[in-house]
């Protein structure tokens, strides 16, 4: 139901050019003001605590006076909206969108009545605002040279940051005071393929902040369309974060043509960390669904010919040669290296395994020609996305998969030669339709072509979305790796199932990896923008199993890998390990088989960035609940209440926990599984090892379960 009231009276005018807007629940107050020089400012309060001091708003324009001063207010509009909508897939069935809106039209009288609008939406859980440039005589085309939006924090707060970088979001997180930010630490992360660190004081969004007063503040953006990614530059003495837009190859930030608007700048605020994770502000600020028919969009679980390449037992390439020219190579004549992963035999083995264990998809990487010298040469014609290697019979394999009720997942690694991909993507998607591929994983490893562009520049932001729109036309779902981080556009385009766009589990296979706290920070940072293809589920945790000289390991216990299916939300989840490792631990594998990828309800039971996360979710159209709890490098105990269960039902709780002596480094694979009968008024007590986790499934107990299992008792 939509309730729209023009609410001018609820805005308080203070002196002259200052106005206030209060959130529906009265907790947040936005103050907008114009200085005597006509400069717009905004500030934000949470109850009686200042969240943001007055910070500047505005846009600089190339060869022009710009949009940041000499303004007068010419019009004020306000509205209140309270409605609900149902996402195609998500963390809950229904999302409430409840906010007060204030739109201020600012005019530059001296510059031919040029005007812009600043649209504020104040929710109970935070603020979004954007700049709008209406079509008008005095404004058609312009080039943004800088955005001067400031976020003026009130003290030397704790921040969970990663280095500001125009090309990569694959860093681990650092936790420091604002005054201690030093993005140059990112320079030692040579395991990241392409890095363009912006400056010593640059950080990325979503940025998670814990204030000295204990407030949780998250800064990001929503609906990033036709504009570059916003990074932040920290003034470490004054605790001001200023917007830093990603430039293009010639140093410009954005090319605009009116009517046009920027993405929303977002500030989520609460005195409880759990509320940050429960916030749907970013989704609410995005446009509603634009796809007419969404029946072909399906959340899915998949396996893949993939981890073997990261663990070093397989290769993407067919032959061990270099200096390949795509057009001139006779692939049949190359000498196979004997370790190629994407073979007919191996693909059939994966299809069989997927079919037997109920997976929807099988990703096959390295199926297509060009991997011999795909990386590091800034080469344009790397892949054609349609020619399989001689040992991959695409016709036979897609037929075999269909017979077994499984779909192959397409892989398009572009190696960041985006011009090449743009020329070929349409025929590649046509081929997917012919062979019945429903999902594509794209990848952008390496330096961008057009040369000089960054992964985060306006041209690339437009490219990622162009791929989403084009795949939608072909009824193809998409999962983009090394793309810019998401901003909630999956509401509008739900075929964009997931992105990687952060440091995934794969880093653990071949680098110093992700520290045990990594997955306790991701939900507060990267996941604020949308689902991540993190690729959890690694059971064989130490890599010396494959090669005794290897020191790498996943910084986790086995039980924690299970919990990640609940704590890292995504409608696309991989069981990332090799099938042979799942066969070694069939009882633990059962959780991965059971856990849904689409939900009716989500409860954030406990959360603290950098420390722990505990979430309960109810599977879509079922009575089943699943709980995931994870810890950082410390061990922890939790009491879990079950008051959300149906009161008239007994449930069977299957508890997958770290064994007593488990430890992410010393004994990561020790787990135990126990089963009990429970009711809504029970509480469960769980222990997480250092770097550990717990996963629980709760299903209505059958008569047989009631005979076989005992009631839960605290041990
Ligand atoms: C990086 C991706 O994140 C990874 O999943 C993929 O296997 C490699 N690129 C190769 O495309
Ligand atoms: Ca990656």
GROMACS .gro file of N, CA, C and O and ligand atoms in nm, residues 170 306 310 316 365 371 374 411 413 441 445 481-482 500 506, ligand 1:
model
   71
  170UNK      N    1   4.004  -0.637  -0.383
  170UNK     CA    2   4.040  -0.771  -0.335
  170UNK      C    3   4.142  -0.767  -0.220
  170UNK      O    4   4.219  -0.861  -0.201
  306UNK      N    5   3.710  -2.595  -1.080
  306UNK     CA    6   3.752  -2.461  -1.040
  306UNK      C    7   3.858  -2.462  -0.931
  306UNK      O    8   3.967  -2.408  -0.948
  310UNK      N    9   4.287  -2.340  -0.862
  310UNK     CA   10   4.341  -2.251  -0.758
  310UNK      C   11   4.435  -2.327  -0.664
  310UNK      O   12   4.534  -2.272  -0.617
  316UNK      N   13   4.386  -2.413  -1.628
  316UNK     CA   14   4.284  -2.362  -1.720
  316UNK      C   15   4.327  -2.392  -1.864
  316UNK      O   16   4.248  -2.426  -1.947
  365UNK      N   17   3.548  -2.388  -1.581
  365UNK     CA   18   3.644  -2.285  -1.627
  365UNK      C   19   3.751  -2.352  -1.710
  365UNK      O   20   3.786  -2.468  -1.687
  371UNK      N   21   4.365  -1.968  -2.303
  371UNK     CA   22   4.420  -1.956  -2.168
  371UNK      C   23   4.573  -1.969  -2.164
  371UNK      O   24   4.633  -1.945  -2.059
  374UNK      N   25   4.684  -1.589  -2.131
  374UNK     CA   26   4.571  -1.498  -2.108
  374UNK      C   27   4.605  -1.381  -2.017
  374UNK      O   28   4.538  -1.281  -2.017
  411UNK      N   29   3.155  -1.978  -1.847
  411UNK     CA   30   3.258  -1.890  -1.791
  411UNK      C   31   3.314  -1.800  -1.899
  411UNK      O   32   3.360  -1.848  -2.003
  413UNK      N   33   3.593  -1.538  -1.887
  413UNK     CA   34   3.701  -1.454  -1.833
  413UNK      C   35   3.739  -1.358  -1.946
  413UNK      O   36   3.780  -1.402  -2.053
  441UNK      N   37   2.935  -1.679  -1.557
  441UNK     CA   38   3.026  -1.611  -1.465
  441UNK      C   39   3.123  -1.531  -1.551
  441UNK      O   40   3.190  -1.587  -1.638
  445UNK      N   41   4.001  -1.000  -1.475
  445UNK     CA   42   4.136  -1.001  -1.419
  445UNK      C   43   4.227  -0.923  -1.513
  445UNK      O   44   4.221  -0.941  -1.635
  481UNK      N   45   3.285  -1.136  -1.161
  481UNK     CA   46   3.404  -1.130  -1.075
  481UNK      C   47   3.491  -1.013  -1.116
  481UNK      O   48   3.497  -0.978  -1.235
  482UNK      N   49   3.560  -0.956  -1.019
  482UNK     CA   50   3.648  -0.839  -1.041
  482UNK      C   51   3.573  -0.721  -1.103
  482UNK      O   52   3.632  -0.635  -1.166
  500UNK      N   53   3.159  -1.106  -0.729
  500UNK     CA   54   3.265  -1.135  -0.633
  500UNK      C   55   3.301  -0.999  -0.571
  500UNK      O   56   3.256  -0.967  -0.463
  506UNK      N   57   3.914  -1.788  -0.268
  506UNK     CA   58   4.023  -1.836  -0.354
  506UNK      C   59   4.160  -1.783  -0.310
  506UNK      O   60   4.261  -1.850  -0.330
  716LIG     C1   61   3.946  -1.470  -1.082
  716LIG     C2   62   3.815  -1.522  -1.036
  716LIG     O1   63   3.778  -1.462  -0.914
  716LIG     C3   64   3.827  -1.671  -1.021
  716LIG     O2   65   3.710  -1.724  -0.964
  716LIG     C4   66   3.857  -1.731  -1.156
  716LIG     O3   67   3.877  -1.868  -1.141
  716LIG     C5   68   3.983  -1.668  -1.215
  716LIG     N1   69   3.975  -1.526  -1.211
  716LIG     C6   70   4.003  -1.710  -1.361
  716LIG     O4   71   3.902  -1.654  -1.440
   0.00000   0.00000   0.00000
